[in-house]
PDB file of C-alpha atoms in Angstrom:
ATOM      1  CA  MET A   1     -32.971 -21.120  24.068  1.00 32.00           C
ATOM      2  CA  LEU A   2     -30.169 -20.035  21.812  1.00 35.00           C
ATOM      3  CA  ALA A   3     -27.097 -18.644  23.521  1.00 39.00           C
ATOM      4  CA  CYS A   4     -26.255 -15.099  22.539  1.00 39.00           C
ATOM      5  CA  ALA A   5     -22.717 -14.355  21.386  1.00 37.00           C
ATOM      6  CA  VAL A   6     -21.023 -11.796  23.584  1.00 36.00           C
ATOM      7  CA  MET A   7     -18.370  -9.540  22.108  1.00 38.00           C
ATOM      8  CA  ILE A   8     -15.453  -9.301  24.532  1.00 42.00           C
ATOM      9  CA  ASP A   9     -13.180  -6.289  24.352  1.00 56.00           C
ATOM     10  CA  PRO A  10      -9.688  -7.848  24.041  1.00 61.00           C
ATOM     11  CA  TRP A  11      -7.666  -4.765  24.862  1.00 69.00           C
ATOM     12  CA  PRO A  12      -7.750  -4.884  28.709  1.00 71.00           C
ATOM     13  CA  ILE A  13      -6.318  -8.401  28.545  1.00 78.00           C
ATOM     14  CA  TYR A  14      -3.157  -7.000  27.045  1.00 79.00           C
ATOM     15  CA  LYS A  15      -2.487  -4.703  29.975  1.00 81.00           C
ATOM     16  CA  GLY A  16      -1.406  -7.695  32.036  1.00 83.00           C
ATOM     17  CA  ILE A  17       0.358  -9.417  29.135  1.00 86.00           C
ATOM     18  CA  LEU A  18       2.432  -6.312  28.397  1.00 84.00           C
ATOM     19  CA  ALA A  19       3.286  -5.821  32.050  1.00 85.00           C
ATOM     20  CA  GLU A  20       4.827  -9.296  32.036  1.00 87.00           C
ATOM     21  CA  HIS A  21       7.124  -8.058  29.255  1.00 85.00           C
ATOM     22  CA  GLY A  22       8.124  -4.867  31.038  1.00 85.00           C
ATOM     23  CA  VAL A  23       5.644  -2.573  29.282  1.00 85.00           C
ATOM     24  CA  ASP A  24       3.507  -0.800  31.886  1.00 85.00           C
ATOM     25  CA  ILE A  25       0.484   1.040  30.494  1.00 86.00           C
ATOM     26  CA  HIS A  26      -2.316   3.117  31.954  1.00 84.00           C
ATOM     27  CA  ALA A  27      -4.589   3.605  28.942  1.00 85.00           C
ATOM     28  CA  ILE A  28      -5.471   1.928  25.640  1.00 86.00           C
ATOM     29  CA  GLU A  29      -7.037   3.709  22.661  1.00 86.00           C
ATOM     30  CA  PRO A  30      -8.210   1.372  19.849  1.00 85.00           C
ATOM     31  CA  LEU A  31      -7.260   2.635  16.398  1.00 83.00           C
ATOM     32  CA  ALA A  32      -8.828   2.154  12.990  1.00 74.00           C
ATOM     33  CA  GLY A  33      -7.349  -0.847  11.215  1.00 63.00           C
ATOM     34  CA  ASP A  34      -6.282  -1.381   7.636  1.00 64.00           C
ATOM     35  CA  VAL A  35      -7.603  -3.875   5.079  1.00 61.00           C
ATOM     36  CA  SER A  36      -5.931  -6.783   6.891  1.00 69.00           C
ATOM     37  CA  SER A  37      -7.214  -8.586   9.996  1.00 80.00           C
ATOM     38  CA  ARG A  38      -4.626  -6.928  12.228  1.00 86.00           C
ATOM     39  CA  ARG A  39      -5.899  -4.769  15.071  1.00 89.00           C
ATOM     40  CA  TYR A  40      -4.187  -1.714  16.478  1.00 90.00           C
ATOM     41  CA  ALA A  41      -4.313   0.418  19.595  1.00 90.00           C
ATOM     42  CA  ARG A  42      -2.344   3.372  20.866  1.00 91.00           C
ATOM     43  CA  ILE A  43      -1.135   2.598  24.364  1.00 90.00           C
ATOM     44  CA  TRP A  44      -0.186   5.222  26.923  1.00 90.00           C
ATOM     45  CA  LEU A  45       2.703   4.210  29.101  1.00 88.00           C
ATOM     46  CA  THR A  46       3.215   5.078  32.733  1.00 83.00           C
ATOM     47  CA  ASP A  47       6.043   7.453  31.763  1.00 85.00           C
ATOM     48  CA  ASP A  48       3.482   9.505  29.748  1.00 84.00           C
ATOM     49  CA  THR A  49       4.860   8.388  26.390  1.00 90.00           C
ATOM     50  CA  SER A  50       2.881   6.425  23.827  1.00 93.00           C
ATOM     51  CA  ALA A  51       3.431   3.396  21.620  1.00 94.00           C
ATOM     52  CA  VAL A  52       1.338   1.327  19.212  1.00 94.00           C
ATOM     53  CA  LEU A  53       0.160  -2.186  20.000  1.00 94.00           C
ATOM     54  CA  ALA A  54      -0.476  -4.433  16.988  1.00 93.00           C
ATOM     55  CA  ILE A  55      -2.385  -7.707  17.317  1.00 93.00           C
ATOM     56  CA  TYR A  56      -1.813 -10.441  14.727  1.00 93.00           C
ATOM     57  CA  PRO A  57      -4.470 -13.168  14.495  1.00 91.00           C
ATOM     58  CA  THR A  58      -3.191 -16.719  14.088  1.00 92.00           C
ATOM     59  CA  GLU A  59      -3.836 -16.821  10.348  1.00 93.00           C
ATOM     60  CA  ILE A  60      -1.422 -13.930   9.675  1.00 93.00           C
ATOM     61  CA  LEU A  61       1.339 -14.676  12.160  1.00 95.00           C
ATOM     62  CA  ASP A  62       3.778 -14.885   9.265  1.00 96.00           C
ATOM     63  CA  ALA A  63       3.161 -11.176   8.620  1.00 96.00           C
ATOM     64  CA  GLN A  64       4.442 -10.463  12.127  1.00 97.00           C
ATOM     65  CA  ARG A  65       7.588 -12.476  11.443  1.00 97.00           C
ATOM     66  CA  ARG A  66       8.190 -10.602   8.215  1.00 98.00           C
ATOM     67  CA  PHE A  67       7.582  -7.227   9.858  1.00 98.00           C
ATOM     68  CA  LEU A  68      10.221  -7.978  12.483  1.00 98.00           C
ATOM     69  CA  THR A  69      12.638  -9.021   9.735  1.00 98.00           C
ATOM     70  CA  THR A  70      12.090  -6.005   7.492  1.00 98.00           C
ATOM     71  CA  THR A  71      12.226  -3.624  10.449  1.00 98.00           C
ATOM     72  CA  SER A  72      15.783  -4.781  11.101  1.00 98.00           C
ATOM     73  CA  TRP A  73      16.808  -4.678   7.440  1.00 98.00           C
ATOM     74  CA  LEU A  74      15.389  -1.240   6.724  1.00 98.00           C
ATOM     75  CA  ALA A  75      16.686   0.388   9.904  1.00 98.00           C
ATOM     76  CA  ASP A  76      20.155  -0.877   9.007  1.00 98.00           C
ATOM     77  CA  ILE A  77      20.103   0.978   5.667  1.00 98.00           C
ATOM     78  CA  GLY A  78      18.746   4.239   7.090  1.00 97.00           C
ATOM     79  CA  VAL A  79      15.058   3.876   6.256  1.00 98.00           C
ATOM     80  CA  ARG A  80      12.929   5.410   9.016  1.00 98.00           C
ATOM     81  CA  VAL A  81      10.656   2.680  10.330  1.00 98.00           C
ATOM     82  CA  PRO A  82       9.027   2.344  13.773  1.00 98.00           C
ATOM     83  CA  ALA A  83      11.302   0.589  16.246  1.00 97.00           C
ATOM     84  CA  VAL A  84       9.990  -2.567  17.889  1.00 97.00           C
ATOM     85  CA  ARG A  85       9.879  -2.162  21.665  1.00 93.00           C
ATOM     86  CA  ALA A  86       8.517  -5.558  22.701  1.00 94.00           C
ATOM     87  CA  TYR A  87       6.881  -8.553  21.058  1.00 94.00           C
ATOM     88  CA  SER A  88       5.709 -12.091  21.468  1.00 94.00           C
ATOM     89  CA  LYS A  89       3.715 -14.472  19.328  1.00 94.00           C
ATOM     90  CA  GLY A  90       0.640 -12.654  18.054  1.00 94.00           C
ATOM     91  CA  TRP A  91       1.434  -9.130  19.251  1.00 94.00           C
ATOM     92  CA  MET A  92       4.065  -6.453  19.284  1.00 95.00           C
ATOM     93  CA  VAL A  93       4.596  -2.959  20.624  1.00 96.00           C
ATOM     94  CA  VAL A  94       6.204  -0.518  18.224  1.00 96.00           C
ATOM     95  CA  GLU A  95       7.318   3.074  18.365  1.00 96.00           C
ATOM     96  CA  ASP A  96       4.534   5.618  17.918  1.00 96.00           C
ATOM     97  CA  LEU A  97       5.792   7.807  15.084  1.00 96.00           C
ATOM     98  CA  GLY A  98       2.918  10.258  15.334  1.00 94.00           C
ATOM     99  CA  PRO A  99      -0.826  10.755  15.549  1.00 91.00           C
ATOM    100  CA  SER A 100      -1.561  10.866  11.814  1.00 94.00           C
ATOM    101  CA  THR A 101      -0.483   9.504   8.470  1.00 95.00           C
ATOM    102  CA  LEU A 102       0.526  11.781   5.628  1.00 97.00           C
ATOM    103  CA  ALA A 103      -2.927  11.211   4.129  1.00 94.00           C
ATOM    104  CA  GLU A 104      -4.579  12.550   7.280  1.00 93.00           C
ATOM    105  CA  HIS A 105      -2.050  15.369   7.516  1.00 94.00           C
ATOM    106  CA  ALA A 106      -2.980  16.390   3.963  1.00 94.00           C
ATOM    107  CA  MET A 107      -6.618  16.725   4.956  1.00 91.00           C
ATOM    108  CA  ARG A 108      -5.675  19.234   7.639  1.00 90.00           C
ATOM    109  CA  THR A 109      -3.561  21.286   5.224  1.00 87.00           C
ATOM    110  CA  ALA A 110      -6.268  21.282   2.540  1.00 88.00           C
ATOM    111  CA  THR A 111      -3.805  19.325   0.360  1.00 89.00           C
ATOM    112  CA  ASP A 112      -1.402  22.232   0.050  1.00 93.00           C
ATOM    113  CA  TRP A 113       1.349  20.764  -2.157  1.00 94.00           C
ATOM    114  CA  SER A 114       3.883  23.357  -1.047  1.00 93.00           C
ATOM    115  CA  LEU A 115       3.552  21.887   2.462  1.00 94.00           C
ATOM    116  CA  LEU A 116       3.360  18.243   1.382  1.00 96.00           C
ATOM    117  CA  ALA A 117       6.079  18.152  -1.274  1.00 96.00           C
ATOM    118  CA  PRO A 118       9.035  17.955   1.157  1.00 97.00           C
ATOM    119  CA  TYR A 119       7.581  14.777   2.671  1.00 97.00           C
ATOM    120  CA  TYR A 120       7.214  13.250  -0.786  1.00 97.00           C
ATOM    121  CA  ARG A 121      10.810  14.112  -1.591  1.00 97.00           C
ATOM    122  CA  ASP A 122      11.974  12.330   1.543  1.00 97.00           C
ATOM    123  CA  ALA A 123       9.884   9.295   0.560  1.00 97.00           C
ATOM    124  CA  LEU A 124      11.654   9.286  -2.816  1.00 97.00           C
ATOM    125  CA  ARG A 125      15.035   9.295  -1.097  1.00 96.00           C
ATOM    126  CA  GLN A 126      13.978   6.340   1.007  1.00 95.00           C
ATOM    127  CA  ILE A 127      12.742   4.440  -2.063  1.00 95.00           C
ATOM    128  CA  ASP A 128      16.285   4.702  -3.418  1.00 96.00           C
ATOM    129  CA  ARG A 129      17.616   3.098  -0.237  1.00 97.00           C
ATOM    130  CA  PHE A 130      15.463  -0.004  -0.701  1.00 97.00           C
ATOM    131  CA  GLU A 131      17.579  -0.967  -3.673  1.00 95.00           C
ATOM    132  CA  THR A 132      20.679  -1.274  -1.471  1.00 97.00           C
ATOM    133  CA  LEU A 133      19.220  -4.442   0.071  1.00 98.00           C
ATOM    134  CA  PRO A 134      20.598  -7.692  -1.384  1.00 98.00           C
ATOM    135  CA  HIS A 135      18.115  -9.004  -3.943  1.00 98.00           C
ATOM    136  CA  GLU A 136      18.638 -12.629  -2.994  1.00 98.00           C
ATOM    137  CA  ARG A 137      17.716 -11.869   0.626  1.00 97.00           C
ATOM    138  CA  VAL A 138      14.519 -10.064  -0.360  1.00 98.00           C
ATOM    139  CA  ALA A 139      13.626 -12.857  -2.784  1.00 98.00           C
ATOM    140  CA  ARG A 140      13.600 -15.336   0.112  1.00 98.00           C
ATOM    141  CA  LEU A 141      11.250 -13.142   2.182  1.00 98.00           C
ATOM    142  CA  ASN A 142       8.240 -12.781  -0.132  1.00 98.00           C
ATOM    143  CA  PRO A 143       7.168 -14.034  -3.564  1.00 97.00           C
ATOM    144  CA  PRO A 144       8.114 -11.565  -6.304  1.00 98.00           C
ATOM    145  CA  LEU A 145       5.681  -9.131  -7.832  1.00 98.00           C
ATOM    146  CA  ASP A 146       6.125 -10.965 -11.111  1.00 98.00           C
ATOM    147  CA  GLU A 147       3.902 -11.532 -14.122  1.00 98.00           C
ATOM    148  CA  ALA A 148       1.841 -14.190 -12.346  1.00 98.00           C
ATOM    149  CA  LEU A 149       1.161 -12.099  -9.238  1.00 98.00           C
ATOM    150  CA  LEU A 150       0.450  -8.955 -11.266  1.00 98.00           C
ATOM    151  CA  ARG A 151      -2.122 -10.948 -13.238  1.00 98.00           C
ATOM    152  CA  ARG A 152      -3.744 -12.346 -10.092  1.00 98.00           C
ATOM    153  CA  GLU A 153      -4.120  -8.823  -8.737  1.00 98.00           C
ATOM    154  CA  LEU A 154      -5.922  -7.713 -11.884  1.00 98.00           C
ATOM    155  CA  GLU A 155      -8.123 -10.818 -11.758  1.00 98.00           C
ATOM    156  CA  ILE A 156      -9.460  -9.533  -8.424  1.00 97.00           C
ATOM    157  CA  THR A 157     -10.249  -6.185 -10.039  1.00 98.00           C
ATOM    158  CA  TRP A 158     -11.920  -8.003 -12.925  1.00 98.00           C
ATOM    159  CA  LYS A 159     -14.196  -9.971 -10.599  1.00 97.00           C
ATOM    160  CA  THR A 160     -14.982  -7.260  -8.048  1.00 96.00           C
ATOM    161  CA  PHE A 161     -15.168  -4.207 -10.282  1.00 97.00           C
ATOM    162  CA  PHE A 162     -15.260  -4.744 -14.046  1.00 98.00           C
ATOM    163  CA  VAL A 163     -17.783  -7.594 -14.173  1.00 97.00           C
ATOM    164  CA  PRO A 164     -20.266  -6.325 -11.522  1.00 96.00           C
ATOM    165  CA  ARG A 165     -20.321  -2.897 -13.167  1.00 96.00           C
ATOM    166  CA  GLN A 166     -20.557  -4.298 -16.711  1.00 96.00           C
ATOM    167  CA  LEU A 167     -17.412  -2.523 -17.869  1.00 98.00           C
ATOM    168  CA  THR A 168     -16.007  -5.202 -20.173  1.00 97.00           C
ATOM    169  CA  GLY A 169     -18.083  -4.602 -23.309  1.00 96.00           C
ATOM    170  CA  ASP A 170     -19.281  -7.300 -25.699  1.00 97.00           C
ATOM    171  CA  ALA A 171     -17.717 -10.756 -25.855  1.00 97.00           C
ATOM    172  CA  THR A 172     -15.084  -9.764 -28.425  1.00 97.00           C
ATOM    173  CA  THR A 173     -14.091  -6.627 -26.532  1.00 98.00           C
ATOM    174  CA  GLN A 174     -14.021  -8.544 -23.270  1.00 98.00           C
ATOM    175  CA  ASP A 175     -11.557 -11.045 -24.730  1.00 98.00           C
ATOM    176  CA  ARG A 176      -9.391  -8.220 -26.045  1.00 98.00           C
ATOM    177  CA  LEU A 177      -9.442  -6.464 -22.674  1.00 98.00           C
ATOM    178  CA  ARG A 178      -8.390  -9.627 -20.839  1.00 98.00           C
ATOM    179  CA  ALA A 179      -5.617 -10.241 -23.355  1.00 98.00           C
ATOM    180  CA  SER A 180      -4.389  -6.652 -23.027  1.00 98.00           C
ATOM    181  CA  PHE A 181      -4.157  -6.977 -19.239  1.00 98.00           C
ATOM    182  CA  ASP A 182      -2.167 -10.195 -19.684  1.00 98.00           C
ATOM    183  CA  ASP A 183       0.148  -8.464 -22.154  1.00 98.00           C
ATOM    184  CA  LEU A 184       0.650  -5.568 -19.747  1.00 98.00           C
ATOM    185  CA  CYS A 185       1.615  -7.899 -16.908  1.00 98.00           C
ATOM    186  CA  ARG A 186       3.887  -9.912 -19.197  1.00 98.00           C
ATOM    187  CA  THR A 187       5.805  -6.809 -20.222  1.00 98.00           C
ATOM    188  CA  LEU A 188       6.252  -5.715 -16.606  1.00 98.00           C
ATOM    189  CA  GLY A 189       7.335  -9.205 -15.626  1.00 98.00           C
ATOM    190  CA  GLU A 190      10.114  -9.085 -18.217  1.00 98.00           C
ATOM    191  CA  ARG A 191      11.789  -6.092 -16.578  1.00 98.00           C
ATOM    192  CA  SER A 192      14.782  -6.601 -14.274  1.00 98.00           C
ATOM    193  CA  PRO A 193      13.242  -6.403 -10.777  1.00 98.00           C
ATOM    194  CA  VAL A 194      14.073  -3.976  -7.994  1.00 98.00           C
ATOM    195  CA  VAL A 195      13.265  -3.979  -4.281  1.00 98.00           C
ATOM    196  CA  CYS A 196       9.773  -2.595  -3.693  1.00 98.00           C
ATOM    197  CA  HIS A 197       7.827  -1.693  -0.566  1.00 98.00           C
ATOM    198  CA  ARG A 198       4.759  -2.952  -2.453  1.00 96.00           C
ATOM    199  CA  ASP A 199       2.250  -0.521  -0.841  1.00 96.00           C
ATOM    200  CA  LEU A 200       4.032   2.813  -0.600  1.00 97.00           C
ATOM    201  CA  THR A 201       1.150   5.252  -0.254  1.00 96.00           C
ATOM    202  CA  VAL A 202       0.542   8.267   1.942  1.00 96.00           C
ATOM    203  CA  ARG A 203      -1.582   6.025   4.187  1.00 94.00           C
ATOM    204  CA  ASN A 204       1.650   4.221   5.040  1.00 96.00           C
ATOM    205  CA  LEU A 205       3.761   7.346   5.567  1.00 98.00           C
ATOM    206  CA  VAL A 206       3.916   9.346   8.794  1.00 98.00           C
ATOM    207  CA  PRO A 207       5.102  12.980   8.708  1.00 97.00           C
ATOM    208  CA  LEU A 208       8.012  13.570  11.065  1.00 97.00           C
ATOM    209  CA  PRO A 209       9.966  16.683  12.077  1.00 94.00           C
ATOM    210  CA  SER A 210      12.307  18.223   9.485  1.00 93.00           C
ATOM    211  CA  HIS A 211       9.977  17.037   6.696  1.00 95.00           C
ATOM    212  CA  GLN A 212      10.995  13.419   6.986  1.00 97.00           C
ATOM    213  CA  VAL A 213       8.604  10.500   6.789  1.00 98.00           C
ATOM    214  CA  GLY A 214       8.358   7.264   8.716  1.00 98.00           C
ATOM    215  CA  ILE A 215       7.377   4.212   6.688  1.00 98.00           C
ATOM    216  CA  LEU A 216       4.755   1.715   7.877  1.00 97.00           C
ATOM    217  CA  ASP A 217       3.516  -1.687   6.665  1.00 95.00           C
ATOM    218  CA  HIS A 218       6.805  -2.748   5.134  1.00 97.00           C
ATOM    219  CA  GLN A 219       6.431  -6.494   5.792  1.00 97.00           C
ATOM    220  CA  ASP A 220       5.467  -7.135   2.140  1.00 97.00           C
ATOM    221  CA  LEU A 221       8.838  -5.915   0.849  1.00 98.00           C
ATOM    222  CA  ARG A 222       9.663  -7.854  -2.320  1.00 98.00           C
ATOM    223  CA  LEU A 223      11.190  -7.749  -5.780  1.00 98.00           C
ATOM    224  CA  GLY A 224       8.988  -6.088  -8.380  1.00 98.00           C
ATOM    225  CA  PRO A 225       8.938  -3.912 -11.492  1.00 98.00           C
ATOM    226  CA  PRO A 226      11.080  -0.760 -11.590  1.00 98.00           C
ATOM    227  CA  LEU A 227       9.129   2.421 -10.760  1.00 98.00           C
ATOM    228  CA  TYR A 228       6.430   0.459  -8.915  1.00 98.00           C
ATOM    229  CA  ASP A 229       6.813   2.330  -5.624  1.00 98.00           C
ATOM    230  CA  LEU A 230       6.934   5.680  -7.407  1.00 97.00           C
ATOM    231  CA  ALA A 231       3.755   4.861  -9.324  1.00 97.00           C
ATOM    232  CA  SER A 232       2.092   3.801  -6.076  1.00 97.00           C
ATOM    233  CA  LEU A 233       3.149   6.946  -4.245  1.00 97.00           C
ATOM    234  CA  LEU A 234       1.863   9.307  -6.947  1.00 96.00           C
ATOM    235  CA  ASN A 235      -1.364   7.518  -7.862  1.00 94.00           C
ATOM    236  CA  ASP A 236      -2.949   6.116  -4.715  1.00 86.00           C
ATOM    237  CA  THR A 237      -4.969   8.045  -2.086  1.00 87.00           C
ATOM    238  CA  LEU A 238      -3.454  11.444  -2.941  1.00 91.00           C
ATOM    239  CA  PHE A 239      -2.661  12.287  -6.542  1.00 93.00           C
ATOM    240  CA  ALA A 240       0.404  14.446  -6.318  1.00 92.00           C
ATOM    241  CA  PRO A 241       1.369  16.544  -9.365  1.00 93.00           C
ATOM    242  CA  PRO A 242       4.909  15.314 -10.156  1.00 95.00           C
ATOM    243  CA  SER A 243       6.028  18.841 -10.979  1.00 93.00           C
ATOM    244  CA  GLU A 244       5.335  19.849  -7.368  1.00 93.00           C
ATOM    245  CA  ILE A 245       7.734  17.209  -6.069  1.00 94.00           C
ATOM    246  CA  ALA A 246      10.741  17.127  -8.403  1.00 93.00           C
ATOM    247  CA  ASP A 247      11.802  18.173 -11.879  1.00 90.00           C
ATOM    248  CA  ASP A 248      13.262  14.858 -12.990  1.00 92.00           C
ATOM    249  CA  LEU A 249      10.696  12.179 -12.120  1.00 96.00           C
ATOM    250  CA  PRO A 250      10.415   9.585 -14.940  1.00 96.00           C
ATOM    251  CA  VAL A 251       6.640   9.933 -15.222  1.00 96.00           C
ATOM    252  CA  ALA A 252       6.789  10.340 -19.008  1.00 95.00           C
ATOM    253  CA  HIS A 253       8.552   6.987 -19.308  1.00 96.00           C
ATOM    254  CA  GLU A 254       6.431   4.342 -20.992  1.00 97.00           C
ATOM    255  CA  ASP A 255       7.194   1.834 -18.259  1.00 98.00           C
ATOM    256  CA  PHE A 256       5.985   4.286 -15.620  1.00 98.00           C
ATOM    257  CA  ALA A 257       2.634   4.398 -17.420  1.00 98.00           C
ATOM    258  CA  ARG A 258       2.582   0.602 -17.563  1.00 98.00           C
ATOM    259  CA  VAL A 259       3.264   0.075 -13.882  1.00 98.00           C
ATOM    260  CA  ALA A 260       0.927   2.926 -12.909  1.00 98.00           C
ATOM    261  CA  ALA A 261      -1.848   1.361 -15.001  1.00 98.00           C
ATOM    262  CA  GLN A 262      -1.431  -1.986 -13.269  1.00 98.00           C
ATOM    263  CA  ARG A 263      -1.076  -0.452  -9.817  1.00 98.00           C
ATOM    264  CA  THR A 264      -4.151   1.778 -10.084  1.00 98.00           C
ATOM    265  CA  LEU A 265      -6.254  -1.078 -11.427  1.00 98.00           C
ATOM    266  CA  LYS A 266      -5.043  -3.268  -8.568  1.00 97.00           C
ATOM    267  CA  ALA A 267      -5.961  -0.544  -6.055  1.00 96.00           C
ATOM    268  CA  VAL A 268      -9.473  -0.225  -7.514  1.00 97.00           C
ATOM    269  CA  GLY A 269      -9.981  -3.947  -6.999  1.00 96.00           C
ATOM    270  CA  THR A 270      -8.748  -3.709  -3.416  1.00 93.00           C
ATOM    271  CA  TYR A 271     -11.151  -0.853  -2.668  1.00 93.00           C
ATOM    272  CA  ALA A 272     -14.075  -2.620  -4.351  1.00 94.00           C
ATOM    273  CA  ARG A 273     -13.479  -5.912  -2.556  1.00 92.00           C
ATOM    274  CA  SER A 274     -12.928  -4.565   0.941  1.00 85.00           C
ATOM    275  CA  GLY A 275     -15.393  -1.687   0.977  1.00 81.00           C
ATOM    276  CA  ARG A 276     -12.721   0.386   2.736  1.00 78.00           C
ATOM    277  CA  HIS A 277     -11.759   3.635   1.004  1.00 84.00           C
ATOM    278  CA  ALA A 278     -14.666   3.303  -1.444  1.00 90.00           C
ATOM    279  CA  ASN A 279     -14.413   7.056  -1.991  1.00 91.00           C
ATOM    280  CA  LEU A 280     -11.082   6.440  -3.715  1.00 93.00           C
ATOM    281  CA  ILE A 281     -12.489   4.185  -6.441  1.00 95.00           C
ATOM    282  CA  GLU A 282     -13.566   7.040  -8.727  1.00 96.00           C
ATOM    283  CA  PRO A 283     -10.328   9.071  -8.730  1.00 95.00           C
ATOM    284  CA  THR A 284      -8.145   5.957  -8.854  1.00 96.00           C
ATOM    285  CA  PHE A 285     -10.021   4.403 -11.772  1.00 97.00           C
ATOM    286  CA  THR A 286      -9.918   7.754 -13.553  1.00 97.00           C
ATOM    287  CA  ARG A 287      -6.124   7.593 -13.242  1.00 97.00           C
ATOM    288  CA  ALA A 288      -6.166   4.006 -14.477  1.00 98.00           C
ATOM    289  CA  ILE A 289      -8.094   4.990 -17.607  1.00 98.00           C
ATOM    290  CA  ASP A 290      -5.602   7.737 -18.386  1.00 98.00           C
ATOM    291  CA  PHE A 291      -2.662   5.334 -18.080  1.00 98.00           C
ATOM    292  CA  LEU A 292      -4.348   2.536 -20.024  1.00 98.00           C
ATOM    293  CA  LEU A 293      -4.826   4.968 -22.907  1.00 98.00           C
ATOM    294  CA  ARG A 294      -1.055   5.647 -22.898  1.00 97.00           C
ATOM    295  CA  VAL A 295       0.156   2.049 -22.772  1.00 97.00           C
ATOM    296  CA  PRO A 296       0.786   0.202 -26.080  1.00 98.00           C
ATOM    297  CA  GLU A 297      -0.593  -3.068 -24.710  1.00 98.00           C
ATOM    298  CA  THR A 298      -3.954  -1.537 -23.760  1.00 98.00           C
ATOM    299  CA  THR A 299      -4.463   1.676 -25.719  1.00 98.00           C
ATOM    300  CA  ASP A 300      -6.738   0.277 -28.459  1.00 98.00           C
ATOM    301  CA  VAL A 301      -9.185  -1.568 -26.222  1.00 98.00           C
ATOM    302  CA  ALA A 302      -9.123   1.223 -23.638  1.00 98.00           C
ATOM    303  CA  ALA A 303     -10.083   3.730 -26.326  1.00 98.00           C
ATOM    304  CA  ARG A 304     -12.996   1.488 -27.308  1.00 98.00           C
ATOM    305  CA  LEU A 305     -14.232   1.279 -23.697  1.00 98.00           C
ATOM    306  CA  GLU A 306     -13.293   4.765 -22.483  1.00 98.00           C
ATOM    307  CA  THR A 307     -16.766   6.272 -22.870  1.00 97.00           C
ATOM    308  CA  ARG A 308     -18.425   3.372 -21.050  1.00 97.00           C
ATOM    309  CA  TRP A 309     -15.854   3.565 -18.263  1.00 98.00           C
ATOM    310  CA  ARG A 310     -16.102   7.309 -17.716  1.00 96.00           C
ATOM    311  CA  GLN A 311     -19.893   7.258 -17.802  1.00 94.00           C
ATOM    312  CA  ALA A 312     -19.866   4.596 -15.098  1.00 91.00           C
ATOM    313  CA  LEU A 313     -18.041   7.033 -12.835  1.00 89.00           C
ATOM    314  CA  CYS A 314     -20.540   9.849 -13.270  1.00 78.00           C
TER     315      CYS A 314
END
């Protein structure tokens, strides 16, 4: 007879582990994860407060190390990140900033921009603070979001989205499209880098009192193209009208269109590969098309493929 695999709920095990580290809990509520292999739970402490327990499998222990590092760095410069309450190899307990992300909060407010805009403005202020970190320190933490990495991200989108959906056109057009993506990444890689969160979306922002936001998932902090975080914030998950947030955002800047084109294409590949947030593929690729049509490196081939692309989204 074949032995049947039994799925063991790991969460009760942590009640004893946390108690050994001075964290006494009386309830554990598993939470939905992200696209990584981390697992999360909200834990209820014996003093009736809550915290979040994050579990890091062995293969991503370095992400835990980097999270601890960036938590310290960002808190020191006034960026609101969850405080770490306890940790050991493979797990940590962090401050519970609130029950919902800004993305979930938007669903409850029917995406009322007058209610959401103040949170976006606080996120913009915190983006500015990232740049006060020493570049050489950030460069040692994570590889830069340079030409090579930007290209690798688009290669994932090519393999998981463009090719399976036959969106590359004939052989000549396909070669031109590939070359245009390479040119786009080369141009971005030539820009003087700034400190980037790397995934600054409303799924990684938590609304706090006084219209502030807490910032999650900051362990991938790295040097990258200027305007990358702004492009991510405005073009991923929610698609905020810039005019609702501020009067002076550089969204008409050609480099904003470049980085937004790359970022939205990267996000489409992430959604297609993981299966998570599949509902975001259509609006995000629609944004990508619009930016590709504005960018000198891609405008000609995007115009040739625009009809095919938009029909594929119908």
